[in-house]
PDB file of C-alpha atoms in Angstrom:
ATOM      1  CA  UNK Z   1      33.021   5.452  24.536  1.00 50.00           C
ATOM      2  CA  UNK Z   2      36.714   4.804  24.666  1.00 50.00           C
ATOM      3  CA  UNK Z   3      38.992   4.550  21.669  1.00 52.00           C
ATOM      4  CA  UNK Z   4      39.251   0.847  22.341  1.00 55.00           C
ATOM      5  CA  UNK Z   5      35.514   0.207  21.787  1.00 51.00           C
ATOM      6  CA  UNK Z   6      35.007   2.792  19.026  1.00 50.00           C
ATOM      7  CA  UNK Z   7      37.723   1.502  16.704  1.00 53.00           C
ATOM      8  CA  UNK Z   8      36.283  -2.023  16.173  1.00 50.00           C
ATOM      9  CA  UNK Z   9      32.832  -0.515  15.512  1.00 44.00           C
ATOM     10  CA  UNK Z  10      34.290   1.826  12.873  1.00 42.00           C
ATOM     11  CA  UNK Z  11      36.089  -1.094  11.205  1.00 47.00           C
ATOM     12  CA  UNK Z  12      32.901  -3.211  11.173  1.00 46.00           C
ATOM     13  CA  UNK Z  13      30.829  -0.315   9.783  1.00 43.00           C
ATOM     14  CA  UNK Z  14      33.401   0.376   7.061  1.00 43.00           C
ATOM     15  CA  UNK Z  15      33.507  -3.313   6.118  1.00 43.00           C
ATOM     16  CA  UNK Z  16      29.676  -3.550   5.973  1.00 42.00           C
ATOM     17  CA  UNK Z  17      29.487  -0.359   3.884  1.00 43.00           C
ATOM     18  CA  UNK Z  18      32.072  -1.547   1.377  1.00 46.00           C
ATOM     19  CA  UNK Z  19      30.379  -4.951   1.178  1.00 43.00           C
ATOM     20  CA  UNK Z  20      27.014  -3.293   0.396  1.00 41.00           C
ATOM     21  CA  UNK Z  21      28.622  -0.989  -2.187  1.00 42.00           C
ATOM     22  CA  UNK Z  22      30.349  -3.958  -3.824  1.00 43.00           C
ATOM     23  CA  UNK Z  23      27.095  -5.892  -3.981  1.00 43.00           C
ATOM     24  CA  UNK Z  24      25.338  -2.930  -5.640  1.00 41.00           C
ATOM     25  CA  UNK Z  25      28.109  -2.650  -8.254  1.00 39.00           C
ATOM     26  CA  UNK Z  26      27.930  -6.393  -9.015  1.00 41.00           C
ATOM     27  CA  UNK Z  27      24.118  -6.232  -9.355  1.00 42.00           C
ATOM     28  CA  UNK Z  28      24.379  -3.225 -11.646  1.00 41.00           C
ATOM     29  CA  UNK Z  29      27.060  -4.837 -13.835  1.00 44.00           C
ATOM     30  CA  UNK Z  30      25.169  -8.127 -14.151  1.00 47.00           C
ATOM     31  CA  UNK Z  31      21.819  -6.444 -14.847  1.00 51.00           C
ATOM     32  CA  UNK Z  32      20.318  -7.754 -11.607  1.00 49.00           C
ATOM     33  CA  UNK Z  33      18.228  -4.631 -11.135  1.00 44.00           C
ATOM     34  CA  UNK Z  34      16.286  -5.380 -14.313  1.00 47.00           C
ATOM     35  CA  UNK Z  35      14.768  -8.421 -12.627  1.00 47.00           C
ATOM     36  CA  UNK Z  36      13.353  -6.400  -9.733  1.00 43.00           C
ATOM     37  CA  UNK Z  37       9.597  -6.155 -10.201  1.00 43.00           C
ATOM     38  CA  UNK Z  38       8.103  -2.681 -10.386  1.00 44.00           C
ATOM     39  CA  UNK Z  39       5.127  -1.962  -8.127  1.00 48.00           C
ATOM     40  CA  UNK Z  40       1.829  -3.105  -9.637  1.00 58.00           C
ATOM     41  CA  UNK Z  41       0.064  -0.278 -11.432  1.00 90.00           C
ATOM     42  CA  UNK Z  42      -3.623   0.426 -10.910  1.00 95.00           C
ATOM     43  CA  UNK Z  43      -5.781   1.607 -13.778  1.00 95.00           C
ATOM     44  CA  UNK Z  44      -5.092   1.297 -17.478  1.00 94.00           C
ATOM     45  CA  UNK Z  45      -7.003   1.317 -20.751  1.00 96.00           C
ATOM     46  CA  UNK Z  46     -10.766   0.672 -20.722  1.00 97.00           C
ATOM     47  CA  UNK Z  47     -13.881   1.559 -22.683  1.00 98.00           C
ATOM     48  CA  UNK Z  48     -17.271   1.601 -20.971  1.00 98.00           C
ATOM     49  CA  UNK Z  49     -20.600   3.403 -21.359  1.00 98.00           C
ATOM     50  CA  UNK Z  50     -22.146   5.802 -18.854  1.00 98.00           C
ATOM     51  CA  UNK Z  51     -25.831   5.960 -17.885  1.00 97.00           C
ATOM     52  CA  UNK Z  52     -26.500   8.447 -20.699  1.00 96.00           C
ATOM     53  CA  UNK Z  53     -24.994   6.201 -23.378  1.00 96.00           C
ATOM     54  CA  UNK Z  54     -21.745   8.201 -23.650  1.00 97.00           C
ATOM     55  CA  UNK Z  55     -18.445   6.345 -24.105  1.00 98.00           C
ATOM     56  CA  UNK Z  56     -15.984   6.741 -21.228  1.00 98.00           C
ATOM     57  CA  UNK Z  57     -12.334   5.646 -21.474  1.00 97.00           C
ATOM     58  CA  UNK Z  58      -9.204   6.051 -19.372  1.00 96.00           C
ATOM     59  CA  UNK Z  59      -8.653   9.312 -21.275  1.00 97.00           C
ATOM     60  CA  UNK Z  60     -11.836  10.678 -19.671  1.00 96.00           C
ATOM     61  CA  UNK Z  61     -10.055  10.639 -16.306  1.00 95.00           C
ATOM     62  CA  UNK Z  62      -7.377  13.073 -17.439  1.00 95.00           C
ATOM     63  CA  UNK Z  63      -7.536  16.758 -16.551  1.00 96.00           C
ATOM     64  CA  UNK Z  64      -9.463  16.253 -13.298  1.00 97.00           C
ATOM     65  CA  UNK Z  65      -8.910  14.241 -10.144  1.00 97.00           C
ATOM     66  CA  UNK Z  66     -11.190  11.192 -10.153  1.00 98.00           C
ATOM     67  CA  UNK Z  67     -12.942   9.021  -7.588  1.00 98.00           C
ATOM     68  CA  UNK Z  68     -13.699   5.493  -8.807  1.00 98.00           C
ATOM     69  CA  UNK Z  69     -15.927   3.033  -6.943  1.00 98.00           C
ATOM     70  CA  UNK Z  70     -16.789  -0.504  -8.066  1.00 98.00           C
ATOM     71  CA  UNK Z  71     -20.134  -2.003  -7.098  1.00 98.00           C
ATOM     72  CA  UNK Z  72     -23.532  -3.069  -8.452  1.00 98.00           C
ATOM     73  CA  UNK Z  73     -27.110  -1.857  -8.339  1.00 98.00           C
ATOM     74  CA  UNK Z  74     -28.472  -4.921  -6.486  1.00 96.00           C
ATOM     75  CA  UNK Z  75     -25.967  -4.357  -3.657  1.00 95.00           C
ATOM     76  CA  UNK Z  76     -27.886  -4.342  -0.349  1.00 93.00           C
ATOM     77  CA  UNK Z  77     -25.755  -2.034   1.802  1.00 93.00           C
ATOM     78  CA  UNK Z  78     -22.102  -1.214   0.999  1.00 95.00           C
ATOM     79  CA  UNK Z  79     -22.765   0.317  -2.434  1.00 97.00           C
ATOM     80  CA  UNK Z  80     -25.676   2.607  -1.543  1.00 97.00           C
ATOM     81  CA  UNK Z  81     -23.867   3.686   1.638  1.00 97.00           C
ATOM     82  CA  UNK Z  82     -20.659   4.503  -0.254  1.00 97.00           C
ATOM     83  CA  UNK Z  83     -22.559   6.335  -3.007  1.00 98.00           C
ATOM     84  CA  UNK Z  84     -24.454   8.343  -0.396  1.00 97.00           C
ATOM     85  CA  UNK Z  85     -21.151   9.250   1.311  1.00 97.00           C
ATOM     86  CA  UNK Z  86     -19.642  10.239  -2.057  1.00 98.00           C
ATOM     87  CA  UNK Z  87     -22.736  12.379  -2.705  1.00 98.00           C
ATOM     88  CA  UNK Z  88     -22.258  14.112   0.651  1.00 98.00           C
ATOM     89  CA  UNK Z  89     -18.610  14.898  -0.197  1.00 98.00           C
ATOM     90  CA  UNK Z  90     -19.672  16.295  -3.592  1.00 98.00           C
ATOM     91  CA  UNK Z  91     -22.319  18.441  -1.874  1.00 97.00           C
ATOM     92  CA  UNK Z  92     -19.687  19.704   0.587  1.00 98.00           C
ATOM     93  CA  UNK Z  93     -17.420  20.648  -2.340  1.00 97.00           C
ATOM     94  CA  UNK Z  94     -19.989  23.106  -3.723  1.00 97.00           C
ATOM     95  CA  UNK Z  95     -19.059  24.423  -7.182  1.00 97.00           C
ATOM     96  CA  UNK Z  96     -15.714  22.580  -7.024  1.00 97.00           C
ATOM     97  CA  UNK Z  97     -17.650  19.315  -7.508  1.00 97.00           C
ATOM     98  CA  UNK Z  98     -17.714  20.231 -11.225  1.00 97.00           C
ATOM     99  CA  UNK Z  99     -13.919  19.995 -11.238  1.00 97.00           C
ATOM    100  CA  UNK Z 100     -13.677  16.279 -10.401  1.00 97.00           C
ATOM    101  CA  UNK Z 101     -14.817  13.016 -12.015  1.00 97.00           C
ATOM    102  CA  UNK Z 102     -16.794  10.495  -9.971  1.00 98.00           C
ATOM    103  CA  UNK Z 103     -17.474   7.052 -11.445  1.00 98.00           C
ATOM    104  CA  UNK Z 104     -19.481   4.105 -10.165  1.00 98.00           C
ATOM    105  CA  UNK Z 105     -18.338   1.099 -12.223  1.00 98.00           C
ATOM    106  CA  UNK Z 106     -20.590  -1.965 -12.239  1.00 98.00           C
ATOM    107  CA  UNK Z 107     -19.096  -5.371 -11.450  1.00 98.00           C
ATOM    108  CA  UNK Z 108     -22.415  -6.924 -12.588  1.00 98.00           C
ATOM    109  CA  UNK Z 109     -22.777  -6.120 -16.304  1.00 97.00           C
ATOM    110  CA  UNK Z 110     -25.349  -8.897 -16.786  1.00 96.00           C
ATOM    111  CA  UNK Z 111     -27.953  -6.939 -14.815  1.00 97.00           C
ATOM    112  CA  UNK Z 112     -26.563  -3.385 -14.794  1.00 98.00           C
ATOM    113  CA  UNK Z 113     -27.493  -1.880 -18.139  1.00 97.00           C
ATOM    114  CA  UNK Z 114     -27.058   1.843 -18.795  1.00 96.00           C
ATOM    115  CA  UNK Z 115     -30.811   2.357 -18.219  1.00 97.00           C
ATOM    116  CA  UNK Z 116     -30.724   0.545 -14.863  1.00 97.00           C
ATOM    117  CA  UNK Z 117     -27.631   2.520 -13.821  1.00 97.00           C
ATOM    118  CA  UNK Z 118     -29.417   5.765 -14.756  1.00 97.00           C
ATOM    119  CA  UNK Z 119     -32.456   4.896 -12.656  1.00 97.00           C
ATOM    120  CA  UNK Z 120     -30.321   3.722  -9.720  1.00 98.00           C
ATOM    121  CA  UNK Z 121     -28.075   6.797  -9.668  1.00 98.00           C
ATOM    122  CA  UNK Z 122     -31.046   9.191  -9.762  1.00 97.00           C
ATOM    123  CA  UNK Z 123     -31.123   8.829  -5.949  1.00 95.00           C
ATOM    124  CA  UNK Z 124     -27.590  10.218  -5.602  1.00 98.00           C
ATOM    125  CA  UNK Z 125     -25.605  13.331  -6.526  1.00 98.00           C
ATOM    126  CA  UNK Z 126     -25.967  14.150 -10.261  1.00 97.00           C
ATOM    127  CA  UNK Z 127     -22.176  14.371 -10.657  1.00 97.00           C
ATOM    128  CA  UNK Z 128     -21.933  10.570 -10.213  1.00 98.00           C
ATOM    129  CA  UNK Z 129     -21.618   8.691 -13.483  1.00 98.00           C
ATOM    130  CA  UNK Z 130     -22.418   4.995 -13.674  1.00 98.00           C
ATOM    131  CA  UNK Z 131     -20.300   2.930 -16.038  1.00 98.00           C
ATOM    132  CA  UNK Z 132     -21.094  -0.464 -17.515  1.00 98.00           C
ATOM    133  CA  UNK Z 133     -20.351  -2.452 -20.633  1.00 98.00           C
ATOM    134  CA  UNK Z 134     -19.966  -5.953 -22.018  1.00 97.00           C
ATOM    135  CA  UNK Z 135     -18.736  -8.649 -19.596  1.00 97.00           C
ATOM    136  CA  UNK Z 136     -15.339  -8.578 -21.357  1.00 97.00           C
ATOM    137  CA  UNK Z 137     -15.047  -4.771 -21.139  1.00 98.00           C
ATOM    138  CA  UNK Z 138     -15.980  -4.831 -17.451  1.00 98.00           C
ATOM    139  CA  UNK Z 139     -13.573  -7.725 -16.772  1.00 97.00           C
ATOM    140  CA  UNK Z 140     -10.781  -5.662 -18.336  1.00 97.00           C
ATOM    141  CA  UNK Z 141     -11.335  -2.641 -16.069  1.00 97.00           C
ATOM    142  CA  UNK Z 142     -11.762  -4.909 -13.025  1.00 97.00           C
ATOM    143  CA  UNK Z 143      -8.387  -6.504 -13.796  1.00 96.00           C
ATOM    144  CA  UNK Z 144      -6.757  -3.117 -14.447  1.00 97.00           C
ATOM    145  CA  UNK Z 145      -7.838  -1.780 -11.049  1.00 97.00           C
ATOM    146  CA  UNK Z 146      -6.958  -5.027  -9.229  1.00 96.00           C
ATOM    147  CA  UNK Z 147     -10.568  -5.364  -8.068  1.00 96.00           C
ATOM    148  CA  UNK Z 148     -11.884  -8.562  -6.554  1.00 96.00           C
ATOM    149  CA  UNK Z 149     -15.357  -9.386  -7.930  1.00 97.00           C
ATOM    150  CA  UNK Z 150     -17.083 -12.759  -7.751  1.00 96.00           C
ATOM    151  CA  UNK Z 151     -20.625 -13.944  -8.437  1.00 96.00           C
ATOM    152  CA  UNK Z 152     -22.106 -15.738  -5.403  1.00 96.00           C
ATOM    153  CA  UNK Z 153     -25.321 -17.791  -5.803  1.00 95.00           C
ATOM    154  CA  UNK Z 154     -28.096 -17.185  -3.244  1.00 93.00           C
ATOM    155  CA  UNK Z 155     -30.558 -19.707  -1.770  1.00 92.00           C
ATOM    156  CA  UNK Z 156     -33.373 -18.117  -3.765  1.00 89.00           C
ATOM    157  CA  UNK Z 157     -31.719 -19.114  -7.047  1.00 91.00           C
ATOM    158  CA  UNK Z 158     -30.489 -15.595  -7.741  1.00 94.00           C
ATOM    159  CA  UNK Z 159     -26.978 -14.267  -7.141  1.00 96.00           C
ATOM    160  CA  UNK Z 160     -25.118 -11.457  -5.443  1.00 96.00           C
ATOM    161  CA  UNK Z 161     -21.613 -10.088  -5.993  1.00 97.00           C
ATOM    162  CA  UNK Z 162     -18.689 -10.089  -3.586  1.00 96.00           C
ATOM    163  CA  UNK Z 163     -16.405  -7.206  -4.512  1.00 96.00           C
ATOM    164  CA  UNK Z 164     -13.680  -4.804  -3.426  1.00 94.00           C
ATOM    165  CA  UNK Z 165     -15.234  -1.782  -1.721  1.00 93.00           C
ATOM    166  CA  UNK Z 166     -12.395   0.758  -2.026  1.00 95.00           C
ATOM    167  CA  UNK Z 167     -12.791   4.271  -3.384  1.00 97.00           C
ATOM    168  CA  UNK Z 168      -9.860   4.812  -5.775  1.00 97.00           C
ATOM    169  CA  UNK Z 169      -8.426   8.345  -5.925  1.00 97.00           C
ATOM    170  CA  UNK Z 170      -6.761   9.053  -9.269  1.00 97.00           C
ATOM    171  CA  UNK Z 171      -4.818  12.256 -10.015  1.00 96.00           C
ATOM    172  CA  UNK Z 172      -5.289  14.621 -12.982  1.00 96.00           C
ATOM    173  CA  UNK Z 173      -3.069  12.397 -15.126  1.00 95.00           C
ATOM    174  CA  UNK Z 174      -5.195   9.328 -14.423  1.00 95.00           C
ATOM    175  CA  UNK Z 175      -2.636   7.789 -12.054  1.00 95.00           C
ATOM    176  CA  UNK Z 176      -3.649   6.051  -8.833  1.00 96.00           C
ATOM    177  CA  UNK Z 177      -2.893   8.125  -5.714  1.00 96.00           C
ATOM    178  CA  UNK Z 178      -4.408   6.170  -2.793  1.00 96.00           C
ATOM    179  CA  UNK Z 179      -7.659   4.736  -1.456  1.00 97.00           C
ATOM    180  CA  UNK Z 180      -9.931   7.673  -0.581  1.00 97.00           C
ATOM    181  CA  UNK Z 181     -11.286   7.689   2.963  1.00 96.00           C
ATOM    182  CA  UNK Z 182     -15.014   8.463   3.188  1.00 94.00           C
ATOM    183  CA  UNK Z 183     -15.305   7.537   6.866  1.00 93.00           C
ATOM    184  CA  UNK Z 184     -15.008  11.118   8.126  1.00 96.00           C
ATOM    185  CA  UNK Z 185     -16.998  14.328   7.965  1.00 97.00           C
ATOM    186  CA  UNK Z 186     -17.910  15.208   4.350  1.00 97.00           C
ATOM    187  CA  UNK Z 187     -16.303  18.643   4.805  1.00 97.00           C
ATOM    188  CA  UNK Z 188     -12.978  17.043   5.792  1.00 97.00           C
ATOM    189  CA  UNK Z 189     -13.067  14.674   2.827  1.00 97.00           C
ATOM    190  CA  UNK Z 190     -13.977  17.567   0.506  1.00 97.00           C
ATOM    191  CA  UNK Z 191     -11.039  19.642   1.790  1.00 97.00           C
ATOM    192  CA  UNK Z 192      -8.711  16.686   1.220  1.00 95.00           C
ATOM    193  CA  UNK Z 193     -10.030  16.184  -2.316  1.00 96.00           C
ATOM    194  CA  UNK Z 194      -9.602  19.870  -3.196  1.00 95.00           C
ATOM    195  CA  UNK Z 195      -5.834  19.463  -2.724  1.00 95.00           C
ATOM    196  CA  UNK Z 196      -5.795  17.493  -6.007  1.00 96.00           C
ATOM    197  CA  UNK Z 197      -7.653  20.100  -8.083  1.00 94.00           C
TER     198      UNK Z 197
END
C-alpha cells in the first residue's frame, strides 16, 4: 500500500477507536452498564426427596461434579434410553463413579412417588438417584434449571409429559458447566467427566 491509501485508513481507524472509547466512558459515567442483563443462571435452591426418602437440596450437589436429567417414569423412550446411557458412562468410570452425583428429577410428581422412582431406577446403575417432591417443589427446580415440561393429554384419557431432554453437567460448586453429551462411546464420555473430578 502507498502512503496515500494508508493515511486515510489510519485516520478512519483512529476516529472509530476514539468514538468507541468515548461511548464506553459515557456508558460508564451514566451507569448504562448496570442495565445490561447478566446471562441467565441455571440451577438454584431446591428441596426434593430421593427414592430412599432422603432430602436432597442444591447443597447436595457441592463437592462433586453432578449430572442432572429431568424426565418421568412413564416416559416411553427418551428417559429410559438416557438413563441407560448414563448407566453405561457410570459403569465405564469404574470406582470414580462414586465421586460424582447423578440425579434423575421427575417432571411428573403426581405419579412419580419416591417408591415408584425406587422401583423404576432398580433397572439402572445404583449410583442414579431419583428425585421427586410436591408439585410446587418440582415446579421450583424445573424453573431454576430452565426446563420445559408440559402435561399432554392422550386419547386414552391419560397423559404424557413433554419435557427438555438435556443432561445438565454441574461443577463441584453446583454451577452449570454445559449440556453433557451422551451420544458417544461410554468410555469417551467417562473420560470427559473425569476432567471435572
